[in-house]
Coordinates of C-alpha atoms in Angstrom, one line a residue:
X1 CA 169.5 101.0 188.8
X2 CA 166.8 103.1 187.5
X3 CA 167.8 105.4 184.6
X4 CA 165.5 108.3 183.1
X5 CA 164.5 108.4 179.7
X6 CA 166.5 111.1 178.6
X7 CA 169.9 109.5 180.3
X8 CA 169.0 106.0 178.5
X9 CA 169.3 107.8 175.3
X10 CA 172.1 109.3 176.4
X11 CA 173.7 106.1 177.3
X12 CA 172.7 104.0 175.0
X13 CA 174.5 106.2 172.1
X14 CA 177.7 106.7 174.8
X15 CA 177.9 103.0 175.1
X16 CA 176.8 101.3 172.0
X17 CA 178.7 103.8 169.5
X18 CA 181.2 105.5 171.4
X19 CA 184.8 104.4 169.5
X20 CA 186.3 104.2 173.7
X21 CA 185.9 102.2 176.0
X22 CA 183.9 102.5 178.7
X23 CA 182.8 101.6 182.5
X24 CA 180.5 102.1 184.5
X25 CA 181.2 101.4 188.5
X26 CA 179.3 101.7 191.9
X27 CA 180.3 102.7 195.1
X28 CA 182.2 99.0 195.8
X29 CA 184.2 99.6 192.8
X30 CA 182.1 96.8 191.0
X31 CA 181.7 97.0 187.3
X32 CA 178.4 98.1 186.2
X33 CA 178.1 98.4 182.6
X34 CA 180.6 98.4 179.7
X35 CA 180.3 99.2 176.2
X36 CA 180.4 97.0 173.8
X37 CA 183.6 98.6 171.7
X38 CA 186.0 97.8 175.3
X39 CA 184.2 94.2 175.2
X40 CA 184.8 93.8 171.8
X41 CA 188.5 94.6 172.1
X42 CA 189.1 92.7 175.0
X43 CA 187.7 89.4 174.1
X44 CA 185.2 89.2 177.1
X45 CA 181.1 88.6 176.9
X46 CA 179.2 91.3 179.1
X47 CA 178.6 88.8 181.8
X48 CA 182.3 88.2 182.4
X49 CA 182.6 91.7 183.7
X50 CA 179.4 92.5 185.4
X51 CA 179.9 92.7 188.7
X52 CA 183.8 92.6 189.0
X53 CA 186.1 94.6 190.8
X54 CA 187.8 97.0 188.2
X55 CA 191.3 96.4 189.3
X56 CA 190.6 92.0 188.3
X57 CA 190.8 94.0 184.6
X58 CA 192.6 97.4 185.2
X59 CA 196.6 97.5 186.1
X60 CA 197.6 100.8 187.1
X61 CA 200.9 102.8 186.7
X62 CA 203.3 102.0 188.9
X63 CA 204.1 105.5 190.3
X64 CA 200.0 105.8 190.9
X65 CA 197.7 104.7 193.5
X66 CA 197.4 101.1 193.7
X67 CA 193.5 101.2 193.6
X68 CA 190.6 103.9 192.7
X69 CA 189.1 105.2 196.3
X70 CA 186.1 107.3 197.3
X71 CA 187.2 110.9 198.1
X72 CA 185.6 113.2 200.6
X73 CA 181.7 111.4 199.4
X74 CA 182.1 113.9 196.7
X75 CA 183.3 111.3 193.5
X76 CA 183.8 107.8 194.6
X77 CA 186.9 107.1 192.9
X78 CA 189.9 109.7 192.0
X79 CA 192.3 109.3 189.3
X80 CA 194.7 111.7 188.3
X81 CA 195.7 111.6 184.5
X82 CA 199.8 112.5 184.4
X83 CA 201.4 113.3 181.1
X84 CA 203.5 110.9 179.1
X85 CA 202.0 107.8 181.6
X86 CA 200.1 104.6 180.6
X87 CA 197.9 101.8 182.0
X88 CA 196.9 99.0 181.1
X89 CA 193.9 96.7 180.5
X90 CA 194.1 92.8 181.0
X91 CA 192.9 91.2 177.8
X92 CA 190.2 87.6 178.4
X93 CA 193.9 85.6 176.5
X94 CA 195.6 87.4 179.1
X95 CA 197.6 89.7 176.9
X96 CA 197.8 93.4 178.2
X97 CA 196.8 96.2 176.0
X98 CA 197.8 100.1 177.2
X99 CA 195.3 102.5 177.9
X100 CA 194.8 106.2 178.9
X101 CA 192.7 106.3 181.9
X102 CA 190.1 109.0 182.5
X103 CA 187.4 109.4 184.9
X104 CA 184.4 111.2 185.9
X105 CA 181.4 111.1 188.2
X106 CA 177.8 110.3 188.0
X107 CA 175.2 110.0 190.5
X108 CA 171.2 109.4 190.7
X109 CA 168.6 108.4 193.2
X110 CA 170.2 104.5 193.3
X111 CA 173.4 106.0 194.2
X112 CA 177.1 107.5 193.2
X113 CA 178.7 105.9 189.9
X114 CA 182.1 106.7 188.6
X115 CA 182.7 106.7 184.6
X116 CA 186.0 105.5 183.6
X117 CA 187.2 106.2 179.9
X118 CA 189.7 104.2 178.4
X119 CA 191.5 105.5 175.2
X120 CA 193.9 102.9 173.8
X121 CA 197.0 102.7 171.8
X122 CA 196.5 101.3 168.1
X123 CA 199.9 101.0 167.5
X124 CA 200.4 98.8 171.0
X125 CA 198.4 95.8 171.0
X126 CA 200.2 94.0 173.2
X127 CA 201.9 94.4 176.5
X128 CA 206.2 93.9 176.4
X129 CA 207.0 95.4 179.8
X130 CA 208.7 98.6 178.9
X131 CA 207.8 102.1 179.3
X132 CA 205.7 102.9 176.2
X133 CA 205.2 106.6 175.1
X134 CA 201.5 107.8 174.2
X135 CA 200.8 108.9 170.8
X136 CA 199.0 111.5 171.4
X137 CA 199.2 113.8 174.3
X138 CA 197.0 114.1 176.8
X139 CA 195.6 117.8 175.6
X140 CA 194.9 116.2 172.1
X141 CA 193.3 113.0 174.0
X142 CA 191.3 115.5 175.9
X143 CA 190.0 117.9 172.7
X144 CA 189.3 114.5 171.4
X145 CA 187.1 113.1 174.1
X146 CA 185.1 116.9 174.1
X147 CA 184.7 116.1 170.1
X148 CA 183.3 113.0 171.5
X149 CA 181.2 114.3 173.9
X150 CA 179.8 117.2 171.4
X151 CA 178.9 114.7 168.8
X152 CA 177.4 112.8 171.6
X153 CA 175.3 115.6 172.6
X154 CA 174.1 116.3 168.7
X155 CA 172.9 112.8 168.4
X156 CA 170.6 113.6 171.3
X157 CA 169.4 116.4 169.7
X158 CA 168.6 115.8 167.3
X159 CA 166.8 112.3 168.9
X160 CA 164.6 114.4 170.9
X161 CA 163.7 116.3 168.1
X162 CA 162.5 113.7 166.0
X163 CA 160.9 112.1 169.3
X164 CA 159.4 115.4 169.6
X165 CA 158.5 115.3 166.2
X166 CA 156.7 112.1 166.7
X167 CA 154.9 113.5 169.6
X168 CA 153.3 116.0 167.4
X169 CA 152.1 113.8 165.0
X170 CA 150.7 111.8 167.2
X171 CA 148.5 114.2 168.5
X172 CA 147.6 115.3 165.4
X173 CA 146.3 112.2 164.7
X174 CA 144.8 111.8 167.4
X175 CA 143.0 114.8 167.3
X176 CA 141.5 114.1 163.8
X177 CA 140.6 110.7 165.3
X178 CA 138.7 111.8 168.3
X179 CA 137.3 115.0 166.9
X180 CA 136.6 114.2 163.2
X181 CA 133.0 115.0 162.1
X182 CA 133.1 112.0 159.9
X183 CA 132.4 108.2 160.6
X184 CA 135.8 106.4 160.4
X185 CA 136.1 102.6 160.3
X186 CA 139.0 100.9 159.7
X187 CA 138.6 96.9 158.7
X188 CA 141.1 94.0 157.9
X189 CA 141.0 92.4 154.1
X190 CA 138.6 89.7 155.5
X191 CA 135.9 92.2 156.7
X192 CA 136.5 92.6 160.5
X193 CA 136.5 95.9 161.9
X194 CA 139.9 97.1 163.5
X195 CA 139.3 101.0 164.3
X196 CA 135.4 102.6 165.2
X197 CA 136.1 106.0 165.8
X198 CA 134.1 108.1 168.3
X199 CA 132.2 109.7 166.1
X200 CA 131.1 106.4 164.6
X201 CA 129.6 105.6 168.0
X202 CA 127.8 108.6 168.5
X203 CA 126.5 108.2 164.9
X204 CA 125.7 104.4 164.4
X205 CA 125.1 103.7 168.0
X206 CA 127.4 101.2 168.6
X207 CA 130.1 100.9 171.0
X208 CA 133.5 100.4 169.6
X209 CA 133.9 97.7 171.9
X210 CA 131.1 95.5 170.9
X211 CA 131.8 95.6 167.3
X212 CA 135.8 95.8 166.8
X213 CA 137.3 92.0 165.6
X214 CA 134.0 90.9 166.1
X215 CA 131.7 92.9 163.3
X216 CA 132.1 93.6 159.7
X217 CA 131.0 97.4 158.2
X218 CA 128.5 95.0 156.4
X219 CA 126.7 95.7 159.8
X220 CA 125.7 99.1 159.0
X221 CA 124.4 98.3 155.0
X222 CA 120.9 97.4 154.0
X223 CA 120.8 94.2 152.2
X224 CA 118.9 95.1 149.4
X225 CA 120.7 98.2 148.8
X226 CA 124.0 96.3 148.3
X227 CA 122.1 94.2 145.7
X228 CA 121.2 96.9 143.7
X229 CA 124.9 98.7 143.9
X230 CA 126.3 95.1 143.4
X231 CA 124.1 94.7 139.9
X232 CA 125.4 98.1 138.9
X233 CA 129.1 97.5 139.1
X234 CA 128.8 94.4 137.7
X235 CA 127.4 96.4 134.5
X236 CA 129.8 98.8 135.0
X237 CA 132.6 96.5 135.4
X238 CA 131.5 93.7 133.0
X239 CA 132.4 90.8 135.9
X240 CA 129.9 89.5 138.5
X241 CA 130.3 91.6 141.7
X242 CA 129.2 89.9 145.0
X243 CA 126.5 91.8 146.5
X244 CA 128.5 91.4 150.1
X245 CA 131.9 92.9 150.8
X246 CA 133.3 92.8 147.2
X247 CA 130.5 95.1 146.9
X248 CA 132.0 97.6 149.3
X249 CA 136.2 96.8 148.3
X250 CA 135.8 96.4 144.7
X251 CA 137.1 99.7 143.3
X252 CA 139.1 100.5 146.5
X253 CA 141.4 97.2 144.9
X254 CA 141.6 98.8 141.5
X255 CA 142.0 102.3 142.7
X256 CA 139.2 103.2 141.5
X257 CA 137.0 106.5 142.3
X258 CA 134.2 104.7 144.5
X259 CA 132.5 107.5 146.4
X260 CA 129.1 106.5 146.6
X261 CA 125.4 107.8 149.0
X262 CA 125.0 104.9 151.2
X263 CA 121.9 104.4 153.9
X264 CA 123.7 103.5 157.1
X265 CA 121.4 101.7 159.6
X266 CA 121.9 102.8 162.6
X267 CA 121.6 100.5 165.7
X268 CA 117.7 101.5 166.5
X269 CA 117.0 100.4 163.1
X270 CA 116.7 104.1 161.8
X271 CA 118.8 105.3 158.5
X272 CA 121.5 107.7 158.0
X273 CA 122.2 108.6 154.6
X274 CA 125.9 109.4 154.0
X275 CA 128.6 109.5 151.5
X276 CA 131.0 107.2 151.6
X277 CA 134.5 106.7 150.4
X278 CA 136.3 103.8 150.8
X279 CA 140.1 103.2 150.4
X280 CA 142.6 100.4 150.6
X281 CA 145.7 100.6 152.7
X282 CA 148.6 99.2 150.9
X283 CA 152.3 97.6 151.9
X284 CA 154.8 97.5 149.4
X285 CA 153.5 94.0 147.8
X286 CA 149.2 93.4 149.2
X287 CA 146.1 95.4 150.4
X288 CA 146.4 95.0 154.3
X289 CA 142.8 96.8 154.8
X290 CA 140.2 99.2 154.2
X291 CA 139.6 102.6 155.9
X292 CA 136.5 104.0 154.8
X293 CA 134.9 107.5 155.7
X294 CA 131.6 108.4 155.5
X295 CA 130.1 111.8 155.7
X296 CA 126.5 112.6 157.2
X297 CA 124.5 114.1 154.5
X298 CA 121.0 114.0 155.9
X299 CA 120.7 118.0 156.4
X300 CA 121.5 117.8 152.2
X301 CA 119.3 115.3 151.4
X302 CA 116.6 117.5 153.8
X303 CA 117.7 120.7 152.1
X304 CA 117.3 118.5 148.4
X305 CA 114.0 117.2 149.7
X306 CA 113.0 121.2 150.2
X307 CA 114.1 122.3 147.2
X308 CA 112.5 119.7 145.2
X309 CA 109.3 120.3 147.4
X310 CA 109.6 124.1 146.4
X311 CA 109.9 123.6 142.4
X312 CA 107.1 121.2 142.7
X313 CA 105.2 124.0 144.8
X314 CA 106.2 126.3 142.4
X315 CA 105.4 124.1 139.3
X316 CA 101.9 123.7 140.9
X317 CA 101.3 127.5 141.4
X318 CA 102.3 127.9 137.5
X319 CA 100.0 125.4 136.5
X320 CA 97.6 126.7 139.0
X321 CA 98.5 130.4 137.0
X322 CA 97.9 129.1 133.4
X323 CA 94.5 127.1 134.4
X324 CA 93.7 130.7 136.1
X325 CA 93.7 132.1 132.7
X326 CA 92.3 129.7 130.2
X327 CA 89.8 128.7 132.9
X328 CA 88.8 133.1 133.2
X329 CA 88.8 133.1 129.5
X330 CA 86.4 130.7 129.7
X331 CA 84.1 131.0 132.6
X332 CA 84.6 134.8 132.5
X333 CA 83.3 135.1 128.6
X334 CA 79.2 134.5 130.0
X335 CA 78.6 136.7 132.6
X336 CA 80.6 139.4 131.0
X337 CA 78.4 139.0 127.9
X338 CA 75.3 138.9 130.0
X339 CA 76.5 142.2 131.6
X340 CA 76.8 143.8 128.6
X341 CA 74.1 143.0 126.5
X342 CA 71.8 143.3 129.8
X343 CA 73.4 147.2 129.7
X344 CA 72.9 147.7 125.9
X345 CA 69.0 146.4 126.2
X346 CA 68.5 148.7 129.3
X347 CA 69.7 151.6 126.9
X348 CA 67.1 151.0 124.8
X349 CA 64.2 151.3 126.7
X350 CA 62.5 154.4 126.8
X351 CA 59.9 154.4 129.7
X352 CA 57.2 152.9 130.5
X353 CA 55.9 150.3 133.3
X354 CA 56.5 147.5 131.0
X355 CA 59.8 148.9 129.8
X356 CA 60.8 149.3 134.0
X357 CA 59.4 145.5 134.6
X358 CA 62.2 144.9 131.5
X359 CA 65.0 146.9 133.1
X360 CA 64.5 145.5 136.5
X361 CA 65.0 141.9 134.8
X362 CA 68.3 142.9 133.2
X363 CA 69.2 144.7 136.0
X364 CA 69.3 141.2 138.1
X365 CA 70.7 139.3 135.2
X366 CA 73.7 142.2 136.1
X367 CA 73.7 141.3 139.7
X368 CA 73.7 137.9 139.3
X369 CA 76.7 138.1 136.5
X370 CA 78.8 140.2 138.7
X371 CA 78.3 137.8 142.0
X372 CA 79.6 134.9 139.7
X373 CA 82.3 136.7 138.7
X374 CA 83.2 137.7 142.6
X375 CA 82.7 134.1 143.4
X376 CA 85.0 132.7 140.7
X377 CA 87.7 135.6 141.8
X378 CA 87.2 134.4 145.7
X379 CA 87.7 131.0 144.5
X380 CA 90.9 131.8 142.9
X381 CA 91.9 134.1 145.9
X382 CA 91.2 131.4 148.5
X383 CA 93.4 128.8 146.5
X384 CA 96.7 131.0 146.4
X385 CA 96.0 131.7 150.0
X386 CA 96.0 127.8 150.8
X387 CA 98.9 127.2 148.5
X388 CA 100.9 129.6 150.1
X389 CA 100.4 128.7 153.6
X390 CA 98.2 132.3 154.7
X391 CA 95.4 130.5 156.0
X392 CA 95.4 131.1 159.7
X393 CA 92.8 129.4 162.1
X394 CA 91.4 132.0 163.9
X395 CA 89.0 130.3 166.7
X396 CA 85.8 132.8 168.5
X397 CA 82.8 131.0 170.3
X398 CA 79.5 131.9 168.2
X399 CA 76.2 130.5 167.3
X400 CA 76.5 128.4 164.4
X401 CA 72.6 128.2 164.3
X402 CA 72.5 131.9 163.3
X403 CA 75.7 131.8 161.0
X404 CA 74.4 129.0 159.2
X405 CA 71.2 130.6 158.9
X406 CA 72.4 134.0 157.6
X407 CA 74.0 132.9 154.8
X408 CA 71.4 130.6 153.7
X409 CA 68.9 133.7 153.6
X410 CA 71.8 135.4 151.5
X411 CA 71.7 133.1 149.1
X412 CA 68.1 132.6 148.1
X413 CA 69.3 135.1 145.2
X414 CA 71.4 131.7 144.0
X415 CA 68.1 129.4 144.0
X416 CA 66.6 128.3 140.4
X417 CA 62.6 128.4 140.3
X418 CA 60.9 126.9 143.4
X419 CA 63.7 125.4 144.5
X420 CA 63.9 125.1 148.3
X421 CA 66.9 125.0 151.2
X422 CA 65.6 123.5 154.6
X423 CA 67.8 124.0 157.7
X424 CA 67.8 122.9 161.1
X425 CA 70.0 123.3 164.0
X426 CA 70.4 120.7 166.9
X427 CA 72.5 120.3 170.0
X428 CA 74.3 123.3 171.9
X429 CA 73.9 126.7 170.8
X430 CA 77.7 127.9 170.7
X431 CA 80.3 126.7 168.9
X432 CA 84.5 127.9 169.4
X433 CA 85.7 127.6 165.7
X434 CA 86.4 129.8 163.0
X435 CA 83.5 131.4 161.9
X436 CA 85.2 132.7 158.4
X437 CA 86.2 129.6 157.3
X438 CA 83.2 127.6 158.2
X439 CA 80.7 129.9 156.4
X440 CA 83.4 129.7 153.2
X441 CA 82.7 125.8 153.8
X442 CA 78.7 126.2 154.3
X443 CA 78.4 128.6 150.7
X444 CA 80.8 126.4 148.7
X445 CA 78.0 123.2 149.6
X446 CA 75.1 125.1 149.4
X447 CA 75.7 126.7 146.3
X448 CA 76.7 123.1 144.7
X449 CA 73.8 121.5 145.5
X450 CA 71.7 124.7 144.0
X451 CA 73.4 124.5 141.2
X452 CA 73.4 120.5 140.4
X453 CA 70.0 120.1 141.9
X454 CA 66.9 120.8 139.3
X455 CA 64.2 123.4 139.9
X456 CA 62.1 122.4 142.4
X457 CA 64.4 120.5 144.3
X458 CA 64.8 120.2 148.3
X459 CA 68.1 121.3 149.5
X460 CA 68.5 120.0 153.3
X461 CA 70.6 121.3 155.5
X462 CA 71.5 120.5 158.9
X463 CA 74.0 121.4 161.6
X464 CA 74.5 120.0 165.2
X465 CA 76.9 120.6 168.3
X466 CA 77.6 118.0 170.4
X467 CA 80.4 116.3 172.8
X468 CA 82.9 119.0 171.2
X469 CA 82.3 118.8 167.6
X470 CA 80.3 120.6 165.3
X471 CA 78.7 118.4 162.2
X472 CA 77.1 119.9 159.1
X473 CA 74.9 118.1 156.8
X474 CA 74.2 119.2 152.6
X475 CA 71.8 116.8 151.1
X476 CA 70.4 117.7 147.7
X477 CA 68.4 115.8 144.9
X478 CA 70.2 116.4 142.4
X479 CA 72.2 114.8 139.6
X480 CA 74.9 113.1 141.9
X481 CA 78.4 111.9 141.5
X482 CA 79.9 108.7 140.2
X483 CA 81.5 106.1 142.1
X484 CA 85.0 106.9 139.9
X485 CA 84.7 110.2 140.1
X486 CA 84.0 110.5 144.2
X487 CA 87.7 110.1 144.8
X488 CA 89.0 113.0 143.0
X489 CA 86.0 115.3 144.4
X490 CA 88.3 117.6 146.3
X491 CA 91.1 118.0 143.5
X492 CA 91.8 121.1 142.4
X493 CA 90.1 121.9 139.3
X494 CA 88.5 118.7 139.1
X495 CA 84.5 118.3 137.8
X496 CA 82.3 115.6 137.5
X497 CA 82.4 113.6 134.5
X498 CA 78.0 114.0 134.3
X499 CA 78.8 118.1 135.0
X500 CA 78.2 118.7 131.7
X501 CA 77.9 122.6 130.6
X502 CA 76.8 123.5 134.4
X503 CA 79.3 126.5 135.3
X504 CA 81.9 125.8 137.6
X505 CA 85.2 126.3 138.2
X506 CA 86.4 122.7 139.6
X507 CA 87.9 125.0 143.0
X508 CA 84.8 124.4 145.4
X509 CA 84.8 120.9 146.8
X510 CA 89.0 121.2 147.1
X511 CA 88.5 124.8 149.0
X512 CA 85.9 123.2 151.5
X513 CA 88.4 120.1 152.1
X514 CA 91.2 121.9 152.3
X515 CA 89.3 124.4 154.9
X516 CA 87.7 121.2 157.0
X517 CA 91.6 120.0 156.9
X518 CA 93.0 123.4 158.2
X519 CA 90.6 123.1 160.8
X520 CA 91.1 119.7 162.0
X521 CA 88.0 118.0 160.7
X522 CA 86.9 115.4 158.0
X523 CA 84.7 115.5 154.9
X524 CA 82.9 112.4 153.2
X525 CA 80.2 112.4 150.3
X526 CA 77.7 109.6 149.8
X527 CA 76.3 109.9 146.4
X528 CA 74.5 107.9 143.4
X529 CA 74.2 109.1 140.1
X530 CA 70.6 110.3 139.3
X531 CA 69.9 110.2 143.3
X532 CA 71.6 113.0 144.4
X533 CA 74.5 113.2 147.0
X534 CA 75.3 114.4 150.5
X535 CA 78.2 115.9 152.4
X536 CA 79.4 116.1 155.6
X537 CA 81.4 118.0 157.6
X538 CA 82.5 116.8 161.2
X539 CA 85.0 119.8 163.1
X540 CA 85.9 118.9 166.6
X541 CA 86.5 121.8 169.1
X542 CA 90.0 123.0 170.0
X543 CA 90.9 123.1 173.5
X544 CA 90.9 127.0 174.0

């Protein structure tokens, strides 16, 4: 017989805590079930009744019928209560015990049941062969069996509520389970892994399969990470920590607060940096496991990582600010004193060729003050532009032969006495780079070598194109750089330790390699002190 879940509640609280008795019979008038309280009182087991025919147990009235029987296919058995009338139920000692006998039907896709209720008399225990009268009548008997019935149907209620209720909270769980956006691993006191919840797979890379009762969350820990944590709860906690899973349970055990940034390693090796929490799950007397949760915190670590990028960007351009000023204070102070006393000696002179051969002397002294003041300002200009990311390559196919040249002839004004700047170009005749910031590249090395290279000296300078890369050449005889110092040559602000009082701002050599850079190319120096040095400058061509 197949019952649904909603009848098996029902009859398991109408059988096992109804205060009647009660059967349950088939077509063939064979006893199904009976509750427990008509077993009880009768002194029979439940498998001394299964299966029997009711009237082995049940004596009718002797004005009734003389047996239940099936009527029209509708009920199987008919029983009319009549007022005032008793039957009786054959006890396992064989003592008879009077009953009011009620029926009703129930049927299902097995087949066609009959229910039989079966109210007794407290006051007649025993059978003595007379006419007994009921206690109650059977209206009362009735309103009593609906009280029944009512109470009956309240119990399921209010079981279907709290199965309901249970339902719901499942789900809810399940819910935060599957959809969580936080790794959740649940592991026994011993360290195995019990629970790996989906997001933990999609995180870590492991299946929950391959790592439940057979891994530990030690898995996902770097070794030497859990050593140093280890060493600093053992300081914490003045009691040696094992750098394993104590590490890990520890404060869990002592209710401790424990959350903590952990590296994960994920399966491919790579880290996740999260924050994890650990806590212990508790019974009433031990720890019966761990459940810890662990929340991704790369993007904060990236947006930490920025931020502390951005001070240190901004600490930069402040420093970059204040060496602005004492270094224009400083480098500023000569050619603005040149400029003036050149003007106030020009105000002197009255006429006259050799007073006009004078003037024309100061007057280039002037020139000459004002371009080093430009070229400090550009300097300065060129940095912020770097710093703040406003460089932008800007690629046109010219002749680098004619560039080069150009602003070599600009820049005889620069040379000391008899000084000299040879310059050769080699290999193809067109170039595609930018043209801007290679001749900001070609001045900044020219006008270095004219300035640390003595009067008289060669300046060579040569440029080739070839296989898709342009290479420029500065050689000059001057008074070259020191081993120590080569390394820092294109720092900002940085100057030779043998620079001496030669004016310079340090911004140069760190303009033309952060240019080349920009660009795509490389920059090397090969220098001696006393013998000179010589730069140079290799720029592949970008696919156009």
């Amino acid at each position: 017989m197949t019952i649904s879940k909603e009848h098996s509640i029902g009859l398991d609280v109408l059988f096992n805590h109804a205060t009647i008795g009660m059967l349950l019979a088939d077509e063939q008038e064979r006893i199904v079930l009976a509750n427990p309280y008509l077993l009880q009182r009768l002194g029979y087991e439940k498998t001394e009744v299964t299966g029997k025919k009711i009237d082995t147990f049940l004596l009718l009235h002797a004005g009734s019928q003389t047996s239940l029987h099936a009527d029209n296919g509708n009920n199987p058995f008919v029983y009319s209560l009549q007022a005032n009338r008793l039957d009786y139920v054959i006890c396992k000692d064989g003592s008879r015990i009077p009953f009011h006998v009620s029926t009703g039907s129930y049927s299902n896709e097995t087949g066609k049941y009959t229910v039989l209720y079966l109210t007794d008399m407290p006051s007649s225990r025993s059978y003595t062969g007379e006419q007994e009268k009921p206690a109650a009548s059977t209206e009362e008997y009735v309103r009593n069996l609906l009280t029944t019935i009512d109470q009956l149907r309240l119990r399921i209620r209010e079981d279907e509520a709290k199965d309901n209720a249970l339902q719901r909270l499942n789900s809810f769980l399940s819910s935060i389970w599957n959809n969580a956006d936080a790794i959740i691993i649940v592991f026994s006191p011993e360290g195995f892994i019990r629970w790996f919840n989906p997001t933990a797979e999609k995180q870590l890379g492991y299946r929950a399969i391959d790592v439940i009762e057979i891994e530990s969350p030690l898995l996902f820990h770097d070794a030497s990470e859990l050593e140093i944590r280890a060493a600093e709860f053992s300081l914490q906690m003045q009691q040696t920590v094992d750098p394993g899973l104590d590490t890990l349970t520890i404060k869990a055990r002592l209710n401790l607060p424990n959350e903590y940034e952990w590296n994960y390693i994920r399966r491919d090796g790579s880290k996740l940096p999260v924050s994890l929490t650990i806590s212990a799950i508790r019974s009433a007397a031990s720890i019966t496991g761990y459940v810890g949760i662990a929340i991704d915190i790369s993007e904060r670590k990236r947006a930490e990582a920025e931020l502390r990028q951005a001070l240190e960007k901004e600490k930069e351009l402040n420093e970059l600010k204040s060496k602005f000023v004492s270094l224009a204070s400083h480098e500023f102070r000569t050619p603005l004193s040149t400029i003036l006393s050149s003007v106030y000696l020009i105000s002197q002179y009255q006429g006259g060729i050799e007073d006009q051969y004078k003037r024309d002397k100061h007057i280039q002294r002037i020139v000459s003050s004002v371009n080093m003041l430009t070229d400090i300002l550009n300097d300065f200009l060129s940095v912020g532009k770097i710093e703040e990311g406003k460089i932008q390559v800007r690629n046109s196919t010219f002749e680098p032969g004619k560039l080069i040249g150009t602003i070599i002839s600009e820049m005889q004004g620069l040379q000391k006495n008899s000084q000299q700047i040879l310059y050769a170009h080699h290999g193809a005749s067109t170039a595609y780079l930018d043209p801007t910031l290679l001749k900001h590249i070609v001045m900044n090395l020219v006008s270095n070598a004219i300035k640390f290279s003595p009067e008289g000296g060669i300046i060579a300078v040569r440029s080739e194109c070839l296989n898709n890369y342009l290479q420029l050449t500065v050689r000059d005889k001057g008074i070259g750089i020191a081993e120590e110092d080569r390394q820092h040559l294109f720092e900002r602000f940085f100057r030779g330790s043998n620079a001496g009082n030669i004016q310079g701002t340090g911004l140069g050599l760190h303009i033309v390699g952060r240019y080349t850079e920009i660009m795509g190319g490389t920059i090397t120096c090969d220098s001696k002190p006393g013998e000179g040095a010589e730069f140079k400058v290799i720029i592949p061509f970008p696919e156009k």
